[in-house]
PDB file of C-alpha atoms and ligand atoms in Angstrom:
ATOM      1  CA  MET A 183     -38.004 -40.365  -2.377  1.00  0.00           C
ATOM      2  CA  ARG A 184     -36.063 -42.402  -4.798  1.00  0.00           C
ATOM      3  CA  ARG A 185     -35.257 -39.212  -6.685  1.00  0.00           C
ATOM      4  CA  LEU A 186     -34.125 -37.333  -3.581  1.00  0.00           C
ATOM      5  CA  PHE A 187     -31.800 -40.257  -2.594  1.00  0.00           C
ATOM      6  CA  LEU A 188     -30.304 -40.195  -6.094  1.00  0.00           C
ATOM      7  CA  ALA A 189     -29.835 -36.404  -5.885  1.00  0.00           C
ATOM      8  CA  ARG A 190     -28.196 -36.861  -2.514  1.00  0.00           C
ATOM      9  CA  LEU A 191     -25.910 -39.607  -3.907  1.00  0.00           C
ATOM     10  CA  ALA A 192     -24.995 -37.371  -6.772  1.00  0.00           C
ATOM     11  CA  ILE A 193     -24.027 -34.645  -4.406  1.00  0.00           C
ATOM     12  CA  VAL A 194     -21.970 -37.074  -2.275  1.00  0.00           C
ATOM     13  CA  VAL A 195     -20.273 -38.327  -5.414  1.00  0.00           C
ATOM     14  CA  ALA A 196     -19.628 -34.748  -6.622  1.00  0.00           C
ATOM     15  CA  LEU A 197     -18.467 -33.551  -3.276  1.00  0.00           C
ATOM     16  CA  SER A 198     -16.114 -36.423  -3.108  1.00  0.00           C
ATOM     17  CA  PHE A 199     -14.708 -35.669  -6.398  1.00  0.00           C
ATOM     18  CA  TYR A 200     -14.366 -32.095  -5.451  1.00  0.00           C
ATOM     19  CA  PHE A 201     -12.476 -32.834  -2.320  1.00  0.00           C
ATOM     20  CA  VAL A 202     -10.154 -35.158  -4.074  1.00  0.00           C
ATOM     21  CA  SER A 203      -9.439 -32.843  -6.795  1.00  0.00           C
ATOM     22  CA  CYS A 204      -9.119 -29.907  -4.489  1.00  0.00           C
ATOM     23  CA  THR A 205      -6.798 -31.705  -2.209  1.00  0.00           C
ATOM     24  CA  HIS A 206      -4.788 -32.772  -5.144  1.00  0.00           C
ATOM     25  CA  GLU A 207      -4.525 -29.237  -6.460  1.00  0.00           C
ATOM     26  CA  GLU A 208      -3.647 -27.922  -3.046  1.00  0.00           C
ATOM     27  CA  GLU A 209      -0.886 -30.278  -2.617  1.00  0.00           C
ATOM     28  CA  ILE A 210       0.599 -29.296  -5.836  1.00  0.00           C
ATOM     29  CA  LEU A 211      -0.229 -25.531  -6.234  1.00  0.00           C
ATOM     30  CA  THR A 212      -0.598 -24.115  -2.766  1.00  0.00           C
ATOM     31  CA  PRO A 213       2.465 -23.886  -0.571  1.00  0.00           C
ATOM     32  CA  ILE A 214       1.943 -24.259   3.164  1.00  0.00           C
ATOM     33  CA  PRO A 215       0.940 -20.815   4.456  1.00  0.00           C
ATOM     34  CA  GLU A 216       3.885 -19.231   5.982  1.00  0.00           C
ATOM     35  CA  GLU A 217       3.626 -17.791   9.408  1.00  0.00           C
ATOM     36  CA  PRO A 218       4.735 -14.156   9.588  1.00  0.00           C
ATOM     37  CA  SER A 219       8.325 -13.995  10.836  1.00  0.00           C
ATOM     38  CA  ASP A 220       8.381 -13.014  14.486  1.00  0.00           C
ATOM     39  CA  GLU A 221      11.477 -10.965  13.906  1.00  0.00           C
ATOM     40  CA  LEU A 222      10.019  -8.999  11.081  1.00  0.00           C
ATOM     41  CA  VAL A 223       6.784  -8.316  12.760  1.00  0.00           C
ATOM     42  CA  ALA A 224       8.672  -7.342  15.896  1.00  0.00           C
ATOM     43  CA  PHE A 225      10.562  -4.835  13.779  1.00  0.00           C
ATOM     44  CA  LEU A 226       7.376  -3.308  12.173  1.00  0.00           C
ATOM     45  CA  VAL A 227       5.956  -3.049  15.676  1.00  0.00           C
ATOM     46  CA  SER A 228       9.066  -1.311  16.880  1.00  0.00           C
ATOM     47  CA  SER A 229       8.536   1.088  13.924  1.00  0.00           C
ATOM     48  CA  GLY A 230       5.240   2.187  15.351  1.00  0.00           C
ATOM     49  CA  PHE A 231       2.834  -0.082  13.527  1.00  0.00           C
ATOM     50  CA  ASN A 232       0.032  -1.922  15.547  1.00  0.00           C
ATOM     51  CA  GLU A 233       0.594  -5.726  15.546  1.00  0.00           C
ATOM     52  CA  GLU A 234      -3.061  -6.359  14.977  1.00  0.00           C
ATOM     53  CA  GLU A 235      -3.063  -4.237  11.892  1.00  0.00           C
ATOM     54  CA  ILE A 236      -0.285  -6.133  10.201  1.00  0.00           C
ATOM     55  CA  LYS A 237      -1.328  -9.052   7.863  1.00  0.00           C
ATOM     56  CA  LEU A 238       1.046 -11.088   5.539  1.00  0.00           C
ATOM     57  CA  GLU A 239      -0.247 -11.725   2.106  1.00  0.00           C
ATOM     58  CA  GLU A 240       1.960 -13.747  -0.218  1.00  0.00           C
ATOM     59  CA  ASP A 241       5.249 -12.291   1.217  1.00  0.00           C
ATOM     60  CA  VAL A 242       4.015  -8.876   1.419  1.00  0.00           C
ATOM     61  CA  PHE A 243       3.009  -7.167   4.672  1.00  0.00           C
ATOM     62  CA  VAL A 244      -0.300  -5.220   4.404  1.00  0.00           C
ATOM     63  CA  ILE A 245      -0.548  -2.662   7.069  1.00  0.00           C
ATOM     64  CA  ASN A 246      -3.926  -0.683   7.892  1.00  0.00           C
ATOM     65  CA  GLU A 247      -5.378  -2.271   4.523  1.00  0.00           C
ATOM     66  CA  ASP A 248      -3.418   0.021   2.129  1.00  0.00           C
ATOM     67  CA  ILE A 249       0.282   0.266   3.032  1.00  0.00           C
ATOM     68  CA  LEU A 250       2.465  -2.459   1.540  1.00  0.00           C
ATOM     69  CA  ILE A 251       5.979  -3.468   2.315  1.00  0.00           C
ATOM     70  CA  SER A 252       7.486  -6.767   1.090  1.00  0.00           C
ATOM     71  CA  LYS A 253       8.993  -9.234   3.455  1.00  0.00           C
ATOM     72  CA  ASP A 254      12.403  -8.869   1.718  1.00  0.00           C
ATOM     73  CA  GLU A 255      12.273  -5.106   2.258  1.00  0.00           C
ATOM     74  CA  VAL A 256      11.548  -5.520   6.058  1.00  0.00           C
ATOM     75  CA  GLN A 257      14.433  -8.124   6.123  1.00  0.00           C
ATOM     76  CA  LYS A 258      16.676  -5.546   4.773  1.00  0.00           C
ATOM     77  CA  TYR A 259      15.556  -2.960   7.387  1.00  0.00           C
ATOM     78  CA  VAL A 260      16.186  -5.711   9.994  1.00  0.00           C
ATOM     79  CA  ASP A 261      19.571  -6.625   8.716  1.00  0.00           C
ATOM     80  CA  GLY A 262      20.494  -3.023   8.404  1.00  0.00           C
ATOM     81  CA  ASN A 263      19.545  -2.591  12.003  1.00  0.00           C
ATOM     82  CA  LYS A 264      21.766  -5.418  13.030  1.00  0.00           C
ATOM     83  CA  SER A 265      24.865  -4.375  11.018  1.00  0.00           C
ATOM     84  CA  ASP A 266      24.477  -0.777  12.307  1.00  0.00           C
ATOM     85  CA  VAL A 267      27.103  -0.954  15.055  1.00  0.00           C
ATOM     86  CA  SER A 268      28.408   2.491  14.126  1.00  0.00           C
ATOM     87  CA  GLY A 269      26.177   4.194  16.644  1.00  0.00           C
ATOM     88  CA  ALA A 270      23.773   5.796  14.301  1.00  0.00           C
ATOM     89  CA  SER A 271      20.566   6.853  15.901  1.00  0.00           C
ATOM     90  CA  THR A 272      17.218   5.414  15.145  1.00  0.00           C
ATOM     91  CA  GLU A 273      16.596   8.389  12.856  1.00  0.00           C
ATOM     92  CA  HIS A 274      18.557   6.420  10.322  1.00  0.00           C
ATOM     93  CA  TYR A 275      15.731   4.012   9.856  1.00  0.00           C
ATOM     94  CA  ARG A 276      13.176   6.652   9.696  1.00  0.00           C
ATOM     95  CA  GLY A 277      15.304   8.151   7.054  1.00  0.00           C
ATOM     96  CA  SER A 278      15.443   4.842   5.025  1.00  0.00           C
ATOM     97  CA  TYR A 279      11.608   5.001   4.670  1.00  0.00           C
ATOM     98  CA  LEU A 280      11.838   8.318   2.885  1.00  0.00           C
ATOM     99  CA  VAL A 281      12.679   8.840  -0.714  1.00  0.00           C
ATOM    100  CA  GLY A 282      16.219   9.814  -1.644  1.00  0.00           C
ATOM    101  CA  ASN A 283      17.194  13.190  -3.101  1.00  0.00           C
ATOM    102  CA  SER A 284      17.841  11.783  -6.600  1.00  0.00           C
ATOM    103  CA  TYR A 285      14.195  10.465  -6.750  1.00  0.00           C
ATOM    104  CA  VAL A 286      12.225  12.927  -4.848  1.00  0.00           C
ATOM    105  CA  THR A 287      12.918  15.810  -7.283  1.00  0.00           C
ATOM    106  CA  ASN A 288      10.976  13.838  -9.924  1.00  0.00           C
ATOM    107  CA  ILE A 289       8.959  10.695  -8.949  1.00  0.00           C
ATOM    108  CA  LYS A 290       8.082   9.123 -12.215  1.00  0.00           C
ATOM    109  CA  PHE A 291       4.678   7.301 -12.409  1.00  0.00           C
ATOM    110  CA  TYR A 292       3.754   4.931 -15.236  1.00  0.00           C
ATOM    111  CA  ILE A 293       0.098   4.245 -15.694  1.00  0.00           C
ATOM    112  CA  ASP A 294      -0.764   0.644 -16.831  1.00  0.00           C
ATOM    113  CA  SER A 295      -2.971   0.192 -19.718  1.00  0.00           C
ATOM    114  CA  SER A 296      -5.487  -1.466 -17.479  1.00  0.00           C
ATOM    115  CA  VAL A 297      -6.250   1.813 -15.562  1.00  0.00           C
ATOM    116  CA  PRO A 298      -9.678   3.146 -16.615  1.00  0.00           C
ATOM    117  CA  SER A 299      -9.845   6.795 -17.822  1.00  0.00           C
ATOM    118  CA  SER A 300     -11.542   8.153 -14.904  1.00  0.00           C
ATOM    119  CA  TRP A 301      -8.663   6.856 -12.622  1.00  0.00           C
ATOM    120  CA  ILE A 302      -6.094   8.354 -15.099  1.00  0.00           C
ATOM    121  CA  THR A 303      -7.857  11.784 -14.595  1.00  0.00           C
ATOM    122  CA  ALA A 304      -7.468  11.202 -10.925  1.00  0.00           C
ATOM    123  CA  ILE A 305      -3.762  10.391 -11.147  1.00  0.00           C
ATOM    124  CA  GLN A 306      -3.081  13.416 -13.492  1.00  0.00           C
ATOM    125  CA  GLY A 307      -4.945  15.593 -10.992  1.00  0.00           C
ATOM    126  CA  ALA A 308      -3.086  14.189  -7.918  1.00  0.00           C
ATOM    127  CA  VAL A 309       0.358  14.928  -9.628  1.00  0.00           C
ATOM    128  CA  ASN A 310      -0.835  18.491 -10.232  1.00  0.00           C
ATOM    129  CA  GLN A 311      -1.976  18.822  -6.633  1.00  0.00           C
ATOM    130  CA  TRP A 312       1.296  17.567  -5.150  1.00  0.00           C
ATOM    131  CA  ASN A 313       3.263  19.613  -7.625  1.00  0.00           C
ATOM    132  CA  SER A 314       1.412  22.790  -6.418  1.00  0.00           C
ATOM    133  CA  VAL A 315       2.743  22.488  -2.840  1.00  0.00           C
ATOM    134  CA  ASN A 316       5.382  25.198  -2.483  1.00  0.00           C
ATOM    135  CA  GLY A 317       8.540  24.990  -0.261  1.00  0.00           C
ATOM    136  CA  THR A 318       9.332  21.466  -0.964  1.00  0.00           C
ATOM    137  CA  LYS A 319      11.660  19.697  -3.392  1.00  0.00           C
ATOM    138  CA  LEU A 320       8.997  17.020  -3.941  1.00  0.00           C
ATOM    139  CA  TYR A 321       8.001  16.820  -7.631  1.00  0.00           C
ATOM    140  CA  MET A 322       6.421  14.127  -9.766  1.00  0.00           C
ATOM    141  CA  SER A 323       5.490  13.367 -13.328  1.00  0.00           C
ATOM    142  CA  ILE A 324       3.818  10.840 -15.537  1.00  0.00           C
ATOM    143  CA  VAL A 325       6.008   9.019 -18.020  1.00  0.00           C
ATOM    144  CA  SER A 326       4.978   7.032 -21.000  1.00  0.00           C
ATOM    145  CA  SER A 327       7.546   4.229 -20.572  1.00  0.00           C
ATOM    146  CA  SER A 328       7.425   1.693 -17.724  1.00  0.00           C
ATOM    147  CA  SER A 329      11.140   1.275 -17.975  1.00  0.00           C
ATOM    148  CA  ASN A 330      11.677   5.016 -17.038  1.00  0.00           C
ATOM    149  CA  ALA A 331       9.279   4.865 -14.145  1.00  0.00           C
ATOM    150  CA  ASN A 332       9.804   4.716 -10.409  1.00  0.00           C
ATOM    151  CA  THR A 333       6.292   3.603  -9.637  1.00  0.00           C
ATOM    152  CA  ILE A 334       3.890   1.557 -11.702  1.00  0.00           C
ATOM    153  CA  ILE A 335       0.208   2.259 -11.261  1.00  0.00           C
ATOM    154  CA  GLY A 336      -1.986  -0.688 -12.086  1.00  0.00           C
ATOM    155  CA  THR A 337      -5.369  -2.219 -11.250  1.00  0.00           C
ATOM    156  CA  GLY A 338      -6.679  -5.366  -9.582  1.00  0.00           C
ATOM    157  CA  TYR A 339      -9.873  -6.641  -8.123  1.00  0.00           C
ATOM    158  CA  SER A 340     -10.408  -7.385  -4.410  1.00  0.00           C
ATOM    159  CA  SER A 341     -13.663  -7.923  -2.466  1.00  0.00           C
ATOM    160  CA  GLN A 342     -11.875  -6.381   0.549  1.00  0.00           C
ATOM    161  CA  ASN A 343     -12.716  -2.707   1.404  1.00  0.00           C
ATOM    162  CA  TRP A 344      -9.513  -0.995   0.225  1.00  0.00           C
ATOM    163  CA  VAL A 345      -9.925   1.354  -2.613  1.00  0.00           C
ATOM    164  CA  ALA A 346      -6.270   1.480  -3.604  1.00  0.00           C
ATOM    165  CA  ARG A 347      -3.041   0.510  -1.915  1.00  0.00           C
ATOM    166  CA  ALA A 348       0.603   1.366  -2.399  1.00  0.00           C
ATOM    167  CA  TYR A 349       4.228   0.295  -1.338  1.00  0.00           C
ATOM    168  CA  LEU A 350       6.322   2.415   1.085  1.00  0.00           C
ATOM    169  CA  PRO A 351       9.674   3.857  -0.264  1.00  0.00           C
ATOM    170  CA  SER A 352      12.318   1.002  -0.331  1.00  0.00           C
ATOM    171  CA  TYR A 353      15.484   0.581   1.663  1.00  0.00           C
ATOM    172  CA  ASN A 354      17.624   2.243  -1.127  1.00  0.00           C
ATOM    173  CA  GLY A 355      15.544   5.400  -1.136  1.00  0.00           C
ATOM    174  CA  ARG A 356      13.500   4.545  -4.216  1.00  0.00           C
ATOM    175  CA  PRO A 357       9.822   5.587  -4.088  1.00  0.00           C
ATOM    176  CA  GLY A 358       7.308   2.734  -3.463  1.00  0.00           C
ATOM    177  CA  HIS A 359       7.390   0.716  -6.609  1.00  0.00           C
ATOM    178  CA  THR A 360       3.750  -0.058  -7.132  1.00  0.00           C
ATOM    179  CA  MET A 361       0.289   1.374  -6.617  1.00  0.00           C
ATOM    180  CA  THR A 362      -2.763  -0.789  -7.202  1.00  0.00           C
ATOM    181  CA  ILE A 363      -6.281   0.532  -7.676  1.00  0.00           C
ATOM    182  CA  ASN A 364      -9.097  -1.830  -6.683  1.00  0.00           C
ATOM    183  CA  THR A 365     -11.590  -1.978  -9.690  1.00  0.00           C
ATOM    184  CA  LYS A 366     -14.276  -2.809  -7.265  1.00  0.00           C
ATOM    185  CA  TYR A 367     -14.498   0.938  -6.537  1.00  0.00           C
ATOM    186  CA  ASN A 368     -14.511   2.214 -10.132  1.00  0.00           C
ATOM    187  CA  TYR A 369     -17.950   3.683  -9.350  1.00  0.00           C
ATOM    188  CA  LEU A 370     -16.618   6.291  -6.950  1.00  0.00           C
ATOM    189  CA  ASN A 371     -17.052   9.929  -8.116  1.00  0.00           C
ATOM    190  CA  SER A 372     -14.110  12.093  -9.308  1.00  0.00           C
ATOM    191  CA  GLY A 373     -13.621  13.864  -5.926  1.00  0.00           C
ATOM    192  CA  TYR A 374     -13.122  10.651  -3.996  1.00  0.00           C
ATOM    193  CA  LYS A 375     -10.969   9.239  -6.670  1.00  0.00           C
ATOM    194  CA  LEU A 376      -8.726  12.246  -6.518  1.00  0.00           C
ATOM    195  CA  PHE A 377      -8.483  12.080  -2.841  1.00  0.00           C
ATOM    196  CA  THR A 378      -7.565   8.344  -3.091  1.00  0.00           C
ATOM    197  CA  ILE A 379      -4.736   8.810  -5.492  1.00  0.00           C
ATOM    198  CA  VAL A 380      -3.288  11.919  -3.668  1.00  0.00           C
ATOM    199  CA  HIS A 381      -3.363   9.728  -0.477  1.00  0.00           C
ATOM    200  CA  GLU A 382      -1.570   6.653  -2.052  1.00  0.00           C
ATOM    201  CA  MET A 383       1.040   8.872  -3.620  1.00  0.00           C
ATOM    202  CA  GLY A 384       1.688  10.116  -0.004  1.00  0.00           C
ATOM    203  CA  HIS A 385       2.473   6.421   0.961  1.00  0.00           C
ATOM    204  CA  ILE A 386       4.645   6.095  -2.149  1.00  0.00           C
ATOM    205  CA  PHE A 387       7.000   8.894  -0.845  1.00  0.00           C
ATOM    206  CA  GLY A 388       6.790   7.872   2.823  1.00  0.00           C
ATOM    207  CA  LEU A 389       3.805   9.379   4.654  1.00  0.00           C
ATOM    208  CA  TYR A 390       1.735   7.243   6.999  1.00  0.00           C
ATOM    209  CA  HIS A 391      -1.848   7.821   8.336  1.00  0.00           C
ATOM    210  CA  THR A 392      -2.429  11.105  10.180  1.00  0.00           C
ATOM    211  CA  ASP A 393      -5.131   9.611  12.343  1.00  0.00           C
ATOM    212  CA  GLN A 394      -2.990   6.499  13.408  1.00  0.00           C
ATOM    213  CA  THR A 395       0.142   6.461  15.659  1.00  0.00           C
ATOM    214  CA  GLN A 396       2.225   4.401  13.301  1.00  0.00           C
ATOM    215  CA  GLY A 397       5.612   5.438  12.104  1.00  0.00           C
ATOM    216  CA  TYR A 398       7.448   8.563  13.468  1.00  0.00           C
ATOM    217  CA  PHE A 399       5.560  11.696  14.318  1.00  0.00           C
ATOM    218  CA  ILE A 400       6.357  14.579  12.183  1.00  0.00           C
ATOM    219  CA  ASN A 401       7.333  17.213  14.532  1.00  0.00           C
ATOM    220  CA  GLY A 402       5.886  20.549  13.494  1.00  0.00           C
ATOM    221  CA  THR A 403       2.555  19.107  12.148  1.00  0.00           C
ATOM    222  CA  PRO A 404      -0.787  19.150  14.016  1.00  0.00           C
ATOM    223  CA  SER A 405      -1.471  16.011  16.188  1.00  0.00           C
ATOM    224  CA  VAL A 406      -5.035  16.083  15.054  1.00  0.00           C
ATOM    225  CA  ASP A 407      -6.129  17.054  11.467  1.00  0.00           C
ATOM    226  CA  SER A 408      -9.571  15.590  10.643  1.00  0.00           C
ATOM    227  CA  ASN A 409      -9.323  16.782   6.944  1.00  0.00           C
ATOM    228  CA  SER A 410      -5.809  15.549   6.318  1.00  0.00           C
ATOM    229  CA  VAL A 411      -5.494  13.695   3.002  1.00  0.00           C
ATOM    230  CA  MET A 412      -3.444  11.099   4.892  1.00  0.00           C
ATOM    231  CA  ASN A 413      -6.231  10.047   7.258  1.00  0.00           C
ATOM    232  CA  SER A 414      -7.089   6.281   6.782  1.00  0.00           C
ATOM    233  CA  TYR A 415     -10.533   7.290   5.519  1.00  0.00           C
ATOM    234  CA  ILE A 416     -11.512   8.721   2.185  1.00  0.00           C
ATOM    235  CA  LEU A 417     -13.267  12.194   1.823  1.00  0.00           C
ATOM    236  CA  PRO A 418     -14.276  14.092  -1.266  1.00  0.00           C
ATOM    237  CA  TRP A 419     -11.134  16.075  -2.324  1.00  0.00           C
ATOM    238  CA  ASN A 420     -11.150  19.464  -0.878  1.00  0.00           C
ATOM    239  CA  GLY A 421      -7.495  20.463  -0.987  1.00  0.00           C
ATOM    240  CA  PHE A 422      -4.641  19.894   1.315  1.00  0.00           C
ATOM    241  CA  THR A 423      -4.789  20.868   4.931  1.00  0.00           C
ATOM    242  CA  SER A 424      -2.009  23.189   6.200  1.00  0.00           C
ATOM    243  CA  GLY A 425      -0.800  20.181   8.175  1.00  0.00           C
ATOM    244  CA  ASP A 426      -0.514  18.051   4.868  1.00  0.00           C
ATOM    245  CA  VAL A 427       1.649  20.904   3.367  1.00  0.00           C
ATOM    246  CA  SER A 428       3.801  21.183   6.542  1.00  0.00           C
ATOM    247  CA  ALA A 429       4.456  17.444   6.416  1.00  0.00           C
ATOM    248  CA  VAL A 430       5.995  17.506   2.931  1.00  0.00           C
ATOM    249  CA  GLN A 431       7.762  20.774   3.603  1.00  0.00           C
ATOM    250  CA  ILE A 432       9.415  19.366   6.726  1.00  0.00           C
ATOM    251  CA  LEU A 433      10.271  15.840   5.312  1.00  0.00           C
ATOM    252  CA  TYR A 434      11.391  17.135   1.860  1.00  0.00           C
ATOM    253  CA  PRO A 435      12.494  20.826   2.327  1.00  0.00           C
ATOM    254  CA  GLN A 436      13.516  22.739  -0.691  1.00  0.00           C
TER     255      GLN A 436
HETATM  256 ZN1   ZN B 560      -3.331   4.802   3.536  1.00  0.00          ZN
END
């Protein structure tokens, strides 16, 4: 009994220390969580994203788990929208999500040294797959220097269930600047890894999810395409569907 009491006391003392130090740390290190700006969220919703699928993590909006766009970037879209009094149509904003001509003919990826070799194989394979699509000016390559790159591919660990995630193209027509691979999923086989990277590259140059109604529908592509690489779920790689091919041919014609 006496022992138990002491143990309890020790726990109470330990807990109070924990809370004190925790509170102390939080006061110094953790800024007050910022509520997502209504204006920015409203803009994303007006772009076709579902509000319940938009989360804000450290100044970056995470949409449908794997699509990233920074708050600053959304603010630029919103500001561009406001200053646009010249009567340009909404097509303009859709266009600003796409990659500009000077980049899309050679999107340059740099693979960070933290990326395991099995994922490097998948990245090389994904570049080859996209480059094999005919009738589009889309072309990409892997460069050996990060300073020459448009997109850095790196790794991170998250207990969440996204395998990889990527930024959308930026306001100035540059490809999405970062792709992150979740090392929690290093065990996936090569077919799933290849599918994952081909998919994330699609986000880098502006494709959204085929099976969700976000963004602008690409006229000329099928409305249902259960094997599309741009569905929100991962399949073993089995090549592009004709809808995937049409999407890039229409967005980035030769
Ligand atoms: Zn995705």
